[in-house]
mmCIF file with all atom_site columns, C-alpha atoms and ligand atoms in Angstrom:
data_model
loop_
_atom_site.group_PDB
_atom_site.id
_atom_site.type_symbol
_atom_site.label_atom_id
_atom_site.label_alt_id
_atom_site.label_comp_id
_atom_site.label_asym_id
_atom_site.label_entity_id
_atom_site.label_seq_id
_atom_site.pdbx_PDB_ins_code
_atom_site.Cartn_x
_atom_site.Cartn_y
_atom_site.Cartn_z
_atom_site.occupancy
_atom_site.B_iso_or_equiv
_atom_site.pdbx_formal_charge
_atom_site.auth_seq_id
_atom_site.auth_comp_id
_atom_site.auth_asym_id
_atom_site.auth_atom_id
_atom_site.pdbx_PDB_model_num
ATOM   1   C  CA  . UNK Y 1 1   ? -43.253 110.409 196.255 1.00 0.00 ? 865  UNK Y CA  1
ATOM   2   C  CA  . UNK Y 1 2   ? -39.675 108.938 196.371 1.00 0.00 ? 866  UNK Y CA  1
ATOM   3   C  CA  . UNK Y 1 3   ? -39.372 105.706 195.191 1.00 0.00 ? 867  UNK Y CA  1
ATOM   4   C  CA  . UNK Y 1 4   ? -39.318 103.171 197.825 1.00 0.00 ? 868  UNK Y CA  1
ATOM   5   C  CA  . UNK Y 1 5   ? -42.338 104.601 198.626 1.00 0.00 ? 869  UNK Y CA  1
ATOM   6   C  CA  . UNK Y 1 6   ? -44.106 104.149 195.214 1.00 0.00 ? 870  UNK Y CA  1
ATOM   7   C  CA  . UNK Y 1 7   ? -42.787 100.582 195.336 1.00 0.00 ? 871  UNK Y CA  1
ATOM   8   C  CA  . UNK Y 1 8   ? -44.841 100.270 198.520 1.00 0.00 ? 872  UNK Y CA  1
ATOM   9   C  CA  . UNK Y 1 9   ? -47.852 102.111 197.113 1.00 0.00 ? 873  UNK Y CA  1
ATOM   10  C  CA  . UNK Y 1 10  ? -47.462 99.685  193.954 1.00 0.00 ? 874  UNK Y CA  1
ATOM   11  C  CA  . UNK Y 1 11  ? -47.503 95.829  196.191 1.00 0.00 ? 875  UNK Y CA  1
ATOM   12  C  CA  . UNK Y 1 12  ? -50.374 98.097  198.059 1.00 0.00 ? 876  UNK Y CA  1
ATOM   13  C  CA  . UNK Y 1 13  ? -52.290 98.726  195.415 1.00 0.00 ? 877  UNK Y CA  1
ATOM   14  C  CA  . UNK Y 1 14  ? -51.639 95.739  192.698 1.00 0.00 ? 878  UNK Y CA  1
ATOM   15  C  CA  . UNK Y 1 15  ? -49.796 93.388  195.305 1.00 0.00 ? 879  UNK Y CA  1
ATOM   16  C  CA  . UNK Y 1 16  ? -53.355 91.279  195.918 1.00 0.00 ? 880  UNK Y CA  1
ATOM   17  C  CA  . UNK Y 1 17  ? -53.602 90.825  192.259 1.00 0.00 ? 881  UNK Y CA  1
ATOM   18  C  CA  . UNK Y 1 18  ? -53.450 86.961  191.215 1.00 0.00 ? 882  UNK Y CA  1
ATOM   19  C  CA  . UNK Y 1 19  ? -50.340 85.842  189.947 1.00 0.00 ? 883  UNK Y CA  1
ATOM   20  C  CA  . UNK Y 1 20  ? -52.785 84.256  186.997 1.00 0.00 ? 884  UNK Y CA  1
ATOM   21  C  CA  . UNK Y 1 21  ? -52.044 80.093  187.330 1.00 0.00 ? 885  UNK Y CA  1
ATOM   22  C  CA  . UNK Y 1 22  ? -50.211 80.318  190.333 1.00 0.00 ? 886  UNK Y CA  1
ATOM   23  C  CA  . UNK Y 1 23  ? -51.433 79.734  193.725 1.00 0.00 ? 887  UNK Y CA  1
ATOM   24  C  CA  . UNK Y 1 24  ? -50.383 83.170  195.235 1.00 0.00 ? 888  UNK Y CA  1
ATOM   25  C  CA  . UNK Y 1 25  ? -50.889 86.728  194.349 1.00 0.00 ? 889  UNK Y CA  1
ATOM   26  C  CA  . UNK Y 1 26  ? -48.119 88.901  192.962 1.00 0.00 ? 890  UNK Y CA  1
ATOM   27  C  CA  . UNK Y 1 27  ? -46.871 90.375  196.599 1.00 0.00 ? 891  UNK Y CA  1
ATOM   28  C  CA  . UNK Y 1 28  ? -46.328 86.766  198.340 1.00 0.00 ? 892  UNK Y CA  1
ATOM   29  C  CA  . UNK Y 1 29  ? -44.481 85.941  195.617 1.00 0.00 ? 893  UNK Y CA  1
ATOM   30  C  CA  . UNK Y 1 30  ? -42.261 88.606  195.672 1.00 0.00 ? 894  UNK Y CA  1
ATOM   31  C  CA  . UNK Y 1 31  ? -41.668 88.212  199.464 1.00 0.00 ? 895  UNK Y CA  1
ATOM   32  C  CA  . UNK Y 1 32  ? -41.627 84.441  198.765 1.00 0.00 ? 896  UNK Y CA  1
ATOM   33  C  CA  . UNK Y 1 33  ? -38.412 84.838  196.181 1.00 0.00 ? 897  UNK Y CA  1
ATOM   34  C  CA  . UNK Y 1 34  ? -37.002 87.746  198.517 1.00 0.00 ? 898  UNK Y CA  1
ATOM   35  C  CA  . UNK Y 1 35  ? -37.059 85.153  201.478 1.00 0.00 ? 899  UNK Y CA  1
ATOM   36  C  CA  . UNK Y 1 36  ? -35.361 82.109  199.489 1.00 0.00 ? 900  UNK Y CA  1
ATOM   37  C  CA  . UNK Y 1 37  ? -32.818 84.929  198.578 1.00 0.00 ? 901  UNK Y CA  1
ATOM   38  C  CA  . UNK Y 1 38  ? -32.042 85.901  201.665 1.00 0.00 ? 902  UNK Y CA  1
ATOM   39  C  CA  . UNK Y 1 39  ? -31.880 82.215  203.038 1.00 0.00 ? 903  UNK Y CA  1
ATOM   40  C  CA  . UNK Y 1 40  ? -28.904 81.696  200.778 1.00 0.00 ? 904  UNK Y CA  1
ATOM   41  C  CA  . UNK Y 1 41  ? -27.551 84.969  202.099 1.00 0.00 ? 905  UNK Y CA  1
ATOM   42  C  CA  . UNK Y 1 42  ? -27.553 86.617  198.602 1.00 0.00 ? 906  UNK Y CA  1
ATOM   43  C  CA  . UNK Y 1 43  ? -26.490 90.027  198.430 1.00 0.00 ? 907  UNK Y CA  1
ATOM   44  C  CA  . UNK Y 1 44  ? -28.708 93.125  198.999 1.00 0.00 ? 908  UNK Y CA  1
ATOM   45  C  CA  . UNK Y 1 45  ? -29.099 93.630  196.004 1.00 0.00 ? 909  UNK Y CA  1
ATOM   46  C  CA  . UNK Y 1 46  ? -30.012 90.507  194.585 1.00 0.00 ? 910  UNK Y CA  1
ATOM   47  C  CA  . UNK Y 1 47  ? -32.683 90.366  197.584 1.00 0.00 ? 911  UNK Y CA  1
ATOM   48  C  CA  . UNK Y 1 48  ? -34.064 93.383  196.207 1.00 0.00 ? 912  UNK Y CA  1
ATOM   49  C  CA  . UNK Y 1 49  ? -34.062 92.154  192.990 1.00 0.00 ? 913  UNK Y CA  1
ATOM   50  C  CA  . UNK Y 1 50  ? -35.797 88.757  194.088 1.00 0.00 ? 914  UNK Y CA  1
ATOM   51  C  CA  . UNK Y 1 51  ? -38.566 91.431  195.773 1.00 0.00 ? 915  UNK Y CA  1
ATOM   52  C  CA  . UNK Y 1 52  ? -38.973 92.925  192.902 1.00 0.00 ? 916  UNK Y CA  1
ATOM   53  C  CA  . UNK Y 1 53  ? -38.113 90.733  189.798 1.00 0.00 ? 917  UNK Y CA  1
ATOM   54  C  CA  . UNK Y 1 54  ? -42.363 90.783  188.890 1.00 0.00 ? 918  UNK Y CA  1
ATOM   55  C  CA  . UNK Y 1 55  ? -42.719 94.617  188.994 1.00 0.00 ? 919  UNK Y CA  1
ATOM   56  C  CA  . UNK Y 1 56  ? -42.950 94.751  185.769 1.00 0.00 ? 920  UNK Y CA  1
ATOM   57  C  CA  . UNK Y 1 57  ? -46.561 92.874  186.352 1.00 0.00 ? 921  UNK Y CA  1
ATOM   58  C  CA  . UNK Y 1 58  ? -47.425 95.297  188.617 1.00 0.00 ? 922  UNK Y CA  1
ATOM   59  C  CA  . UNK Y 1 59  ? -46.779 98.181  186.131 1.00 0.00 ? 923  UNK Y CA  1
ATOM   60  C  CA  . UNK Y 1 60  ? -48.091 96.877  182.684 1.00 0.00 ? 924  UNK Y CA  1
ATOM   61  C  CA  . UNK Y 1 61  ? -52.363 97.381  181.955 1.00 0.00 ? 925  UNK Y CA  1
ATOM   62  C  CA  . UNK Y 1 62  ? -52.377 94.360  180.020 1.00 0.00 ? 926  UNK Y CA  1
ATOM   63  C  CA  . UNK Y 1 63  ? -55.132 91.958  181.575 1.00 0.00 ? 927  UNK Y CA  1
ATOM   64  C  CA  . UNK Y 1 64  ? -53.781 89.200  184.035 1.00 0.00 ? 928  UNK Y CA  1
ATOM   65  C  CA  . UNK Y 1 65  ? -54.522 86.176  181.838 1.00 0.00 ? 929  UNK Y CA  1
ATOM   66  C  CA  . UNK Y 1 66  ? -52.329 87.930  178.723 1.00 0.00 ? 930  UNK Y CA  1
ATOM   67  C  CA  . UNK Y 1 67  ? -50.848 84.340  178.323 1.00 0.00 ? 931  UNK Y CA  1
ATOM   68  C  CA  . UNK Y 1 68  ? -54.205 82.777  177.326 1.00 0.00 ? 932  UNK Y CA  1
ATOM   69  C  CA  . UNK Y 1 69  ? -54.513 85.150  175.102 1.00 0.00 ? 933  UNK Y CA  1
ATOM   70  C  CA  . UNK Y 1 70  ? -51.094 84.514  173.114 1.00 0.00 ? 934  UNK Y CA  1
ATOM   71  C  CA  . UNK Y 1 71  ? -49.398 87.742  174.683 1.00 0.00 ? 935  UNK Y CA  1
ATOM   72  C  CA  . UNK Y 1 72  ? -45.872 87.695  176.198 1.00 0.00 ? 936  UNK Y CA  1
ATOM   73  C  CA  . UNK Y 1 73  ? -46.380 90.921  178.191 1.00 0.00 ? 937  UNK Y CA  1
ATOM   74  C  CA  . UNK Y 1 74  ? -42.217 91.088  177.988 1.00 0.00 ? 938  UNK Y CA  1
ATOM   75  C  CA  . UNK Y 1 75  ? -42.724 92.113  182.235 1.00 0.00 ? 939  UNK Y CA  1
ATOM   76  C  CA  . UNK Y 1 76  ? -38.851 91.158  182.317 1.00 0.00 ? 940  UNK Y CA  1
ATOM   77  C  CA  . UNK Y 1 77  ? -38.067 94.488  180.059 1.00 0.00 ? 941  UNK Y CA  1
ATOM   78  C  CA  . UNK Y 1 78  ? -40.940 96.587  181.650 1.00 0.00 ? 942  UNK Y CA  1
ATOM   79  C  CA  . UNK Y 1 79  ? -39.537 96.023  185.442 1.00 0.00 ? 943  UNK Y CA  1
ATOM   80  C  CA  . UNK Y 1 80  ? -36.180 96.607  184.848 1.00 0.00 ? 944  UNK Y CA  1
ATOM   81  C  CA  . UNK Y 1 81  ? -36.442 99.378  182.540 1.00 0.00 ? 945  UNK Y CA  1
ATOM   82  C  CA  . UNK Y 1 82  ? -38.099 100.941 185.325 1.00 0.00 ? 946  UNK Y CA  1
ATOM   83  C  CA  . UNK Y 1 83  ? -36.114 100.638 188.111 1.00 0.00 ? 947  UNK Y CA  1
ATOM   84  C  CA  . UNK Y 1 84  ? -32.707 101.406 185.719 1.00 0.00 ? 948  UNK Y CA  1
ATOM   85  C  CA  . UNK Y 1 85  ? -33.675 104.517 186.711 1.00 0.00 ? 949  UNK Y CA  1
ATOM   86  C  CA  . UNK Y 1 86  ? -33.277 104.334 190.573 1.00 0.00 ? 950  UNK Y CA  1
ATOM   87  C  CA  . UNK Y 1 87  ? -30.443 101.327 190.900 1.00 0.00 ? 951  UNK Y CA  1
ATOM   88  C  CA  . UNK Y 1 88  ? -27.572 99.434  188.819 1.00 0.00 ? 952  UNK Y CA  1
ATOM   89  C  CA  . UNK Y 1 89  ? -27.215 96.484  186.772 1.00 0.00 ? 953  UNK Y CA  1
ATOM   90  C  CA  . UNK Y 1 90  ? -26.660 94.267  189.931 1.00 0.00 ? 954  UNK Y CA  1
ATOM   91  C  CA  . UNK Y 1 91  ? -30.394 94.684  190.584 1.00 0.00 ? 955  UNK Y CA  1
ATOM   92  C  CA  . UNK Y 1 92  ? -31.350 95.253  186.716 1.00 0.00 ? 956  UNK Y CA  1
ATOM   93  C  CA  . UNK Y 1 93  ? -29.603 92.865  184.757 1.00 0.00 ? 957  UNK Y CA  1
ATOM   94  C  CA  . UNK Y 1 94  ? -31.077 89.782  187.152 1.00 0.00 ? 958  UNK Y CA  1
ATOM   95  C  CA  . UNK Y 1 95  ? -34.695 90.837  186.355 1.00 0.00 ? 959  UNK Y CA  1
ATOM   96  C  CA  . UNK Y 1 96  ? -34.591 91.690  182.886 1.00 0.00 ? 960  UNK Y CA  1
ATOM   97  C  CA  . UNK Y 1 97  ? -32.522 87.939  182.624 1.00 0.00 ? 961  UNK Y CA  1
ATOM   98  C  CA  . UNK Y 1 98  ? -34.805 85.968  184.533 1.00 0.00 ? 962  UNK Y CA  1
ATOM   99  C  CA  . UNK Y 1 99  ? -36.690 84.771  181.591 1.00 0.00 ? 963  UNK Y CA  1
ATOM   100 C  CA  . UNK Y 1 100 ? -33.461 84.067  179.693 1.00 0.00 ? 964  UNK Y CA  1
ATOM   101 C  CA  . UNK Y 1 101 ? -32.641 82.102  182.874 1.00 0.00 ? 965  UNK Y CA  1
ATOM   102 C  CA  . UNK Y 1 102 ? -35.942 79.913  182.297 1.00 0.00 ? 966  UNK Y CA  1
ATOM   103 C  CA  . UNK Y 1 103 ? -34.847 79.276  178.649 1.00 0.00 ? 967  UNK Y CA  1
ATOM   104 C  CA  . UNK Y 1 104 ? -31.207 78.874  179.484 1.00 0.00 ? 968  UNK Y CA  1
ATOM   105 C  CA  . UNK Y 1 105 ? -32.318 76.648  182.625 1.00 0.00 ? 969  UNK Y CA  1
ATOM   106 C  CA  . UNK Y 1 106 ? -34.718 74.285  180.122 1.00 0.00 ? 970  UNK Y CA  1
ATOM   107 C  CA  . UNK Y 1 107 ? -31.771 73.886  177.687 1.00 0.00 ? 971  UNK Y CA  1
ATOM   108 C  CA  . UNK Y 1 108 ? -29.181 72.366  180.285 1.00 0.00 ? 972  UNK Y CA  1
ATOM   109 C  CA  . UNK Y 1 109 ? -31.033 70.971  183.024 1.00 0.00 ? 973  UNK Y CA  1
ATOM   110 C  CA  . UNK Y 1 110 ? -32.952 68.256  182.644 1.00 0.00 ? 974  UNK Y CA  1
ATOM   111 C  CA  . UNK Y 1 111 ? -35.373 68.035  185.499 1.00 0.00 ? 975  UNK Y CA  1
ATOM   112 C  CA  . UNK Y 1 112 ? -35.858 71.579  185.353 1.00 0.00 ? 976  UNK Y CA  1
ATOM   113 C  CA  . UNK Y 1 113 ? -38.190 71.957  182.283 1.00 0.00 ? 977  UNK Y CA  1
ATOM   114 C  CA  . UNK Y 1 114 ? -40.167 68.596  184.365 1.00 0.00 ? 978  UNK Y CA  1
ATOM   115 C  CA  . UNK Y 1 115 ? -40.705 70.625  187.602 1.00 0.00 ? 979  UNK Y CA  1
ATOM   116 C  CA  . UNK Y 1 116 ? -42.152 73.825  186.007 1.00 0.00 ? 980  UNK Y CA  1
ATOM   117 C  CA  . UNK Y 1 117 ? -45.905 74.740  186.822 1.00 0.00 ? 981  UNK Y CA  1
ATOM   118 C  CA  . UNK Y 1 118 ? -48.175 74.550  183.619 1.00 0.00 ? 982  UNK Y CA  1
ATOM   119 C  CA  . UNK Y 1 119 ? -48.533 78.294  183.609 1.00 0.00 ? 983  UNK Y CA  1
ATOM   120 C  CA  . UNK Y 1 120 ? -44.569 78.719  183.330 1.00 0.00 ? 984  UNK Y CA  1
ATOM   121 C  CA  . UNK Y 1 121 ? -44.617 76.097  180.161 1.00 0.00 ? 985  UNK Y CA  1
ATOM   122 C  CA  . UNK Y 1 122 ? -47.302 78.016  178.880 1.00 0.00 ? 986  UNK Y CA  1
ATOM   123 C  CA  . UNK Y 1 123 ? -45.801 81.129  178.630 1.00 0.00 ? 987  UNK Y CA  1
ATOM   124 C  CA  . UNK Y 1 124 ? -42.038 79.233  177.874 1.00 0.00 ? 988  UNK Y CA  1
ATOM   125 C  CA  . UNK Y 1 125 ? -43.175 78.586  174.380 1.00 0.00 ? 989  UNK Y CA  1
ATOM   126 C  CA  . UNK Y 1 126 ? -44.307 82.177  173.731 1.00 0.00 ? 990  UNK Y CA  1
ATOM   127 C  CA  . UNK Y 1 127 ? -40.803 83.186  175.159 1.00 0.00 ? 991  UNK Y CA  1
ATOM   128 C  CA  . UNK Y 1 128 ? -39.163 81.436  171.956 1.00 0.00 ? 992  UNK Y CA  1
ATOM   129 C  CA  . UNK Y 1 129 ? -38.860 78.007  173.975 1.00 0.00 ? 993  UNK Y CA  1
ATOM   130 C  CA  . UNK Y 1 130 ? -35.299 76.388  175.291 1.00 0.00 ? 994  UNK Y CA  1
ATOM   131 C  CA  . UNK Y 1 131 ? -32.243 78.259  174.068 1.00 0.00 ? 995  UNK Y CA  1
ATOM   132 C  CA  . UNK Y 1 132 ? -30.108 76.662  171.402 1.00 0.00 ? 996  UNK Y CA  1
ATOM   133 C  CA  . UNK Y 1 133 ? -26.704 75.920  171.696 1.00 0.00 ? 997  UNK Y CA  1
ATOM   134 C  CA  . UNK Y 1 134 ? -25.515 78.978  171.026 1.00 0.00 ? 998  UNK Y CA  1
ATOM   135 C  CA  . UNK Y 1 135 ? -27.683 80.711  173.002 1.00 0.00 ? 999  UNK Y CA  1
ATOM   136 C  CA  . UNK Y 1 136 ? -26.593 79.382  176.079 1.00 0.00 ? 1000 UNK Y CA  1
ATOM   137 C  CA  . UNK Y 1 137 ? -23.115 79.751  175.019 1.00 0.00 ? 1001 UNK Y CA  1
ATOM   138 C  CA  . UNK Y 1 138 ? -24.048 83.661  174.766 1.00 0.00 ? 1002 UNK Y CA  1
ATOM   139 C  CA  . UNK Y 1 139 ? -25.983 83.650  178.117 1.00 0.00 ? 1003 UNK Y CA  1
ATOM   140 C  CA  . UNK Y 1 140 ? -23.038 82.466  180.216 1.00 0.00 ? 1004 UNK Y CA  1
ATOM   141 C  CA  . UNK Y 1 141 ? -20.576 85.427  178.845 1.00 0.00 ? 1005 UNK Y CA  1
ATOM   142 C  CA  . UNK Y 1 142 ? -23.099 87.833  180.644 1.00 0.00 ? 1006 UNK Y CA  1
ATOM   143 C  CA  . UNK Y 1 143 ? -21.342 88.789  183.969 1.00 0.00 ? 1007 UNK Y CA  1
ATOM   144 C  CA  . UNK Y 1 144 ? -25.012 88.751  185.579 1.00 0.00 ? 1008 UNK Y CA  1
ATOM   145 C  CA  . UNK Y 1 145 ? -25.615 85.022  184.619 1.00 0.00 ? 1009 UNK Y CA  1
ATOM   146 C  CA  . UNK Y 1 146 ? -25.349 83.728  187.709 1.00 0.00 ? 1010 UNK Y CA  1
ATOM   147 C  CA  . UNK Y 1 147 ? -27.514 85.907  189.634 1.00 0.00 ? 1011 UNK Y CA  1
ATOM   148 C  CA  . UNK Y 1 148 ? -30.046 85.537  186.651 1.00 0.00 ? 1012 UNK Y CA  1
ATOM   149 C  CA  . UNK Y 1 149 ? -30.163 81.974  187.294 1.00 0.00 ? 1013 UNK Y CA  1
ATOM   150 C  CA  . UNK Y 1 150 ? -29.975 82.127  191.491 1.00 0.00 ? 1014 UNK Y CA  1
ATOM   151 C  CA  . UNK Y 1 151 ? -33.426 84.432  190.970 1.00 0.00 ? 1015 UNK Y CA  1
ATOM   152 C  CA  . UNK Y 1 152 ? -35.072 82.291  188.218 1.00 0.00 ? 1016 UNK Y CA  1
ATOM   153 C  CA  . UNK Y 1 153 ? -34.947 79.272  190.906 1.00 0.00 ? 1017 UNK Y CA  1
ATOM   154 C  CA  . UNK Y 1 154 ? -36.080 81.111  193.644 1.00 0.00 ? 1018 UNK Y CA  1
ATOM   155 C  CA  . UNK Y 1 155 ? -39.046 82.335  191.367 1.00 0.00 ? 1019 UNK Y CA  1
ATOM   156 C  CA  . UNK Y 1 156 ? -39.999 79.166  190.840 1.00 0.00 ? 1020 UNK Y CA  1
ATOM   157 C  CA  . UNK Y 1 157 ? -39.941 78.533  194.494 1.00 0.00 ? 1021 UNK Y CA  1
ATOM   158 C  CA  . UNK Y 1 158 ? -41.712 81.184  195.376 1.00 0.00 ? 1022 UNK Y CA  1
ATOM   159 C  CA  . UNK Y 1 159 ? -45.262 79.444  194.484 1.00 0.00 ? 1023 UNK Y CA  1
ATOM   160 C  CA  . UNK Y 1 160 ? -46.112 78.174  197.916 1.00 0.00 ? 1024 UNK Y CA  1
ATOM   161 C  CA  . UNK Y 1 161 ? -49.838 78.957  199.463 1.00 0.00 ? 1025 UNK Y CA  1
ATOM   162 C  CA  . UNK Y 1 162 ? -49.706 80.263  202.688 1.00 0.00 ? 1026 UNK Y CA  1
ATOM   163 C  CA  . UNK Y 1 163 ? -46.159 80.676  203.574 1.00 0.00 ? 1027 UNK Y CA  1
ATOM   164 C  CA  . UNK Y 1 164 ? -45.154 82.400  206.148 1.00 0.00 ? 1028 UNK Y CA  1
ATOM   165 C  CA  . UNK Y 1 165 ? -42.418 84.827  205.422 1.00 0.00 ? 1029 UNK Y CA  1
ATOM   166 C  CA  . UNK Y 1 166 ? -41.142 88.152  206.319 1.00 0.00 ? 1030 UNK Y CA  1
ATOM   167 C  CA  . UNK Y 1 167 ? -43.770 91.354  204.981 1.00 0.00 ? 1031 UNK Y CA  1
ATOM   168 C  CA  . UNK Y 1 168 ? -42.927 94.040  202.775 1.00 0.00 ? 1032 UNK Y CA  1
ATOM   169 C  CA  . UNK Y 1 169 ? -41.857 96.246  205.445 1.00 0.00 ? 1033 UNK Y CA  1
ATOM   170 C  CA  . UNK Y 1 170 ? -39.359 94.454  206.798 1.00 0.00 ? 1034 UNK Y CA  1
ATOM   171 C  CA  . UNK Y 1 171 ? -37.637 94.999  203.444 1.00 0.00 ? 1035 UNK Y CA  1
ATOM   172 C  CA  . UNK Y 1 172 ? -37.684 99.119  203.593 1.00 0.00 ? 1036 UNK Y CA  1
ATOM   173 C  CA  . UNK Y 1 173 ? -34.221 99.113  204.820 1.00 0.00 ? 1037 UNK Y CA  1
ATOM   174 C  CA  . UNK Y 1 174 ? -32.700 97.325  202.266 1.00 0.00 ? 1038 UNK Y CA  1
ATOM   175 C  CA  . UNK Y 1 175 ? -34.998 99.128  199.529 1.00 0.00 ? 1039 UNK Y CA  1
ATOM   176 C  CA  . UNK Y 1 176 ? -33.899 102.349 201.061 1.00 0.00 ? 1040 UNK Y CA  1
ATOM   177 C  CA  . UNK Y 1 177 ? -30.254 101.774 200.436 1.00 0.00 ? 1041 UNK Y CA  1
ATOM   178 C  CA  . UNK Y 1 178 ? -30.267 99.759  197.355 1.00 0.00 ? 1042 UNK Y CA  1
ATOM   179 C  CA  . UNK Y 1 179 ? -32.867 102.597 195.344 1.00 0.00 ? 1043 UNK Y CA  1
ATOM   180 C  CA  . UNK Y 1 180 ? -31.493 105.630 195.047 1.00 0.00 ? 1044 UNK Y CA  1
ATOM   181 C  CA  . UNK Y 1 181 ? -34.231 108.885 193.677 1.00 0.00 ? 1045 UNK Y CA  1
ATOM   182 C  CA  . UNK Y 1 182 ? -33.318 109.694 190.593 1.00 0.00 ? 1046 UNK Y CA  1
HETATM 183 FE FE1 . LIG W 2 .   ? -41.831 85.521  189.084 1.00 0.00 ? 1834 LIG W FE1 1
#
């Protein structure tokens, strides 16, 4: 199976699992963070990356409440571990920062830490809680910073029942150019 195809088979398959504390499951909000992606005309790739940035949730076995349980199921590493194989960092790098983003966005923006959902504070504090100073000092020297960041917000956004957005196949395109078979 090439892989735009197993990425298909994989929203098929786990898509209509719940995105545990969130009001939608784990394939409308991937197409919710594509969507607020494309609105701000990102780049393909960062599209792609906003489809995907949850694979990693998609892949793992642990069970769906992992966070009640104390586990950080470290999805950021799993997803783009994965798709290293089949793209570059511009897609990579976002994902596997988009929980640094959280704890980067927490440390210097004041209303952000307010407007997160209980299920993303939850699982903050086992992801070692707002960066220090030096910390976010570090972050910003990573050229993929900014696209970390642009994705974490759109993540958050993309936790809205019932929106209607683009499906999964109007992305095959842009997944067929972006991931390349191995
Ligand atoms: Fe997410």
């Amino acid at each position: 199976m090439n892989v735009v195809d197993e990425v298909m088979e994989l929203f098929a398959t786990r898509g209509h699992d719940a995105y545990v504390g969130e009001p939608v499951s784990q394939l409308e909000h991937g197409l919710q963070a594509a969507y607020f992606a494309e609105r701000e005309r990102a780049s393909d790739e960062l599209v792609v990356a906003a489809l995907l940035h949850d694979i990693g949730h998609l892949i793992h076995k642990l069970p769906e409440d992992a966070a009640d349980h104390g586990i950080d199921t470290r999805h950021e590493h799993l997803g783009g571990a994965w798709l290293k194989r089949y793209c570059g960092p511009e897609v990579t790098e976002p994902i596997r920062l988009h929980v640094p983003a959280k704890r980067y966005l927490c440390a210097t923006d004041a209303e952000y830490q307010a407007q997160l959902s209980p299920a993303s504070i939850q699982s903050l504090a086992l992801q070692g809680g707002p960066f220090k100073a030096d910390e976010v000092a570090d972050f910003e020297l990573n050229p993929h910073f900014r696209a970390a960041v642009a994705l974490r917000r759109w993540d958050d956004l993309a936790k809205i029942p019932n929106l209607e957005v683009p499906p999964l196949e109007s992305y095959r395109p842009r997944l067929e150019r972006v991931l390349r078979d191995a």
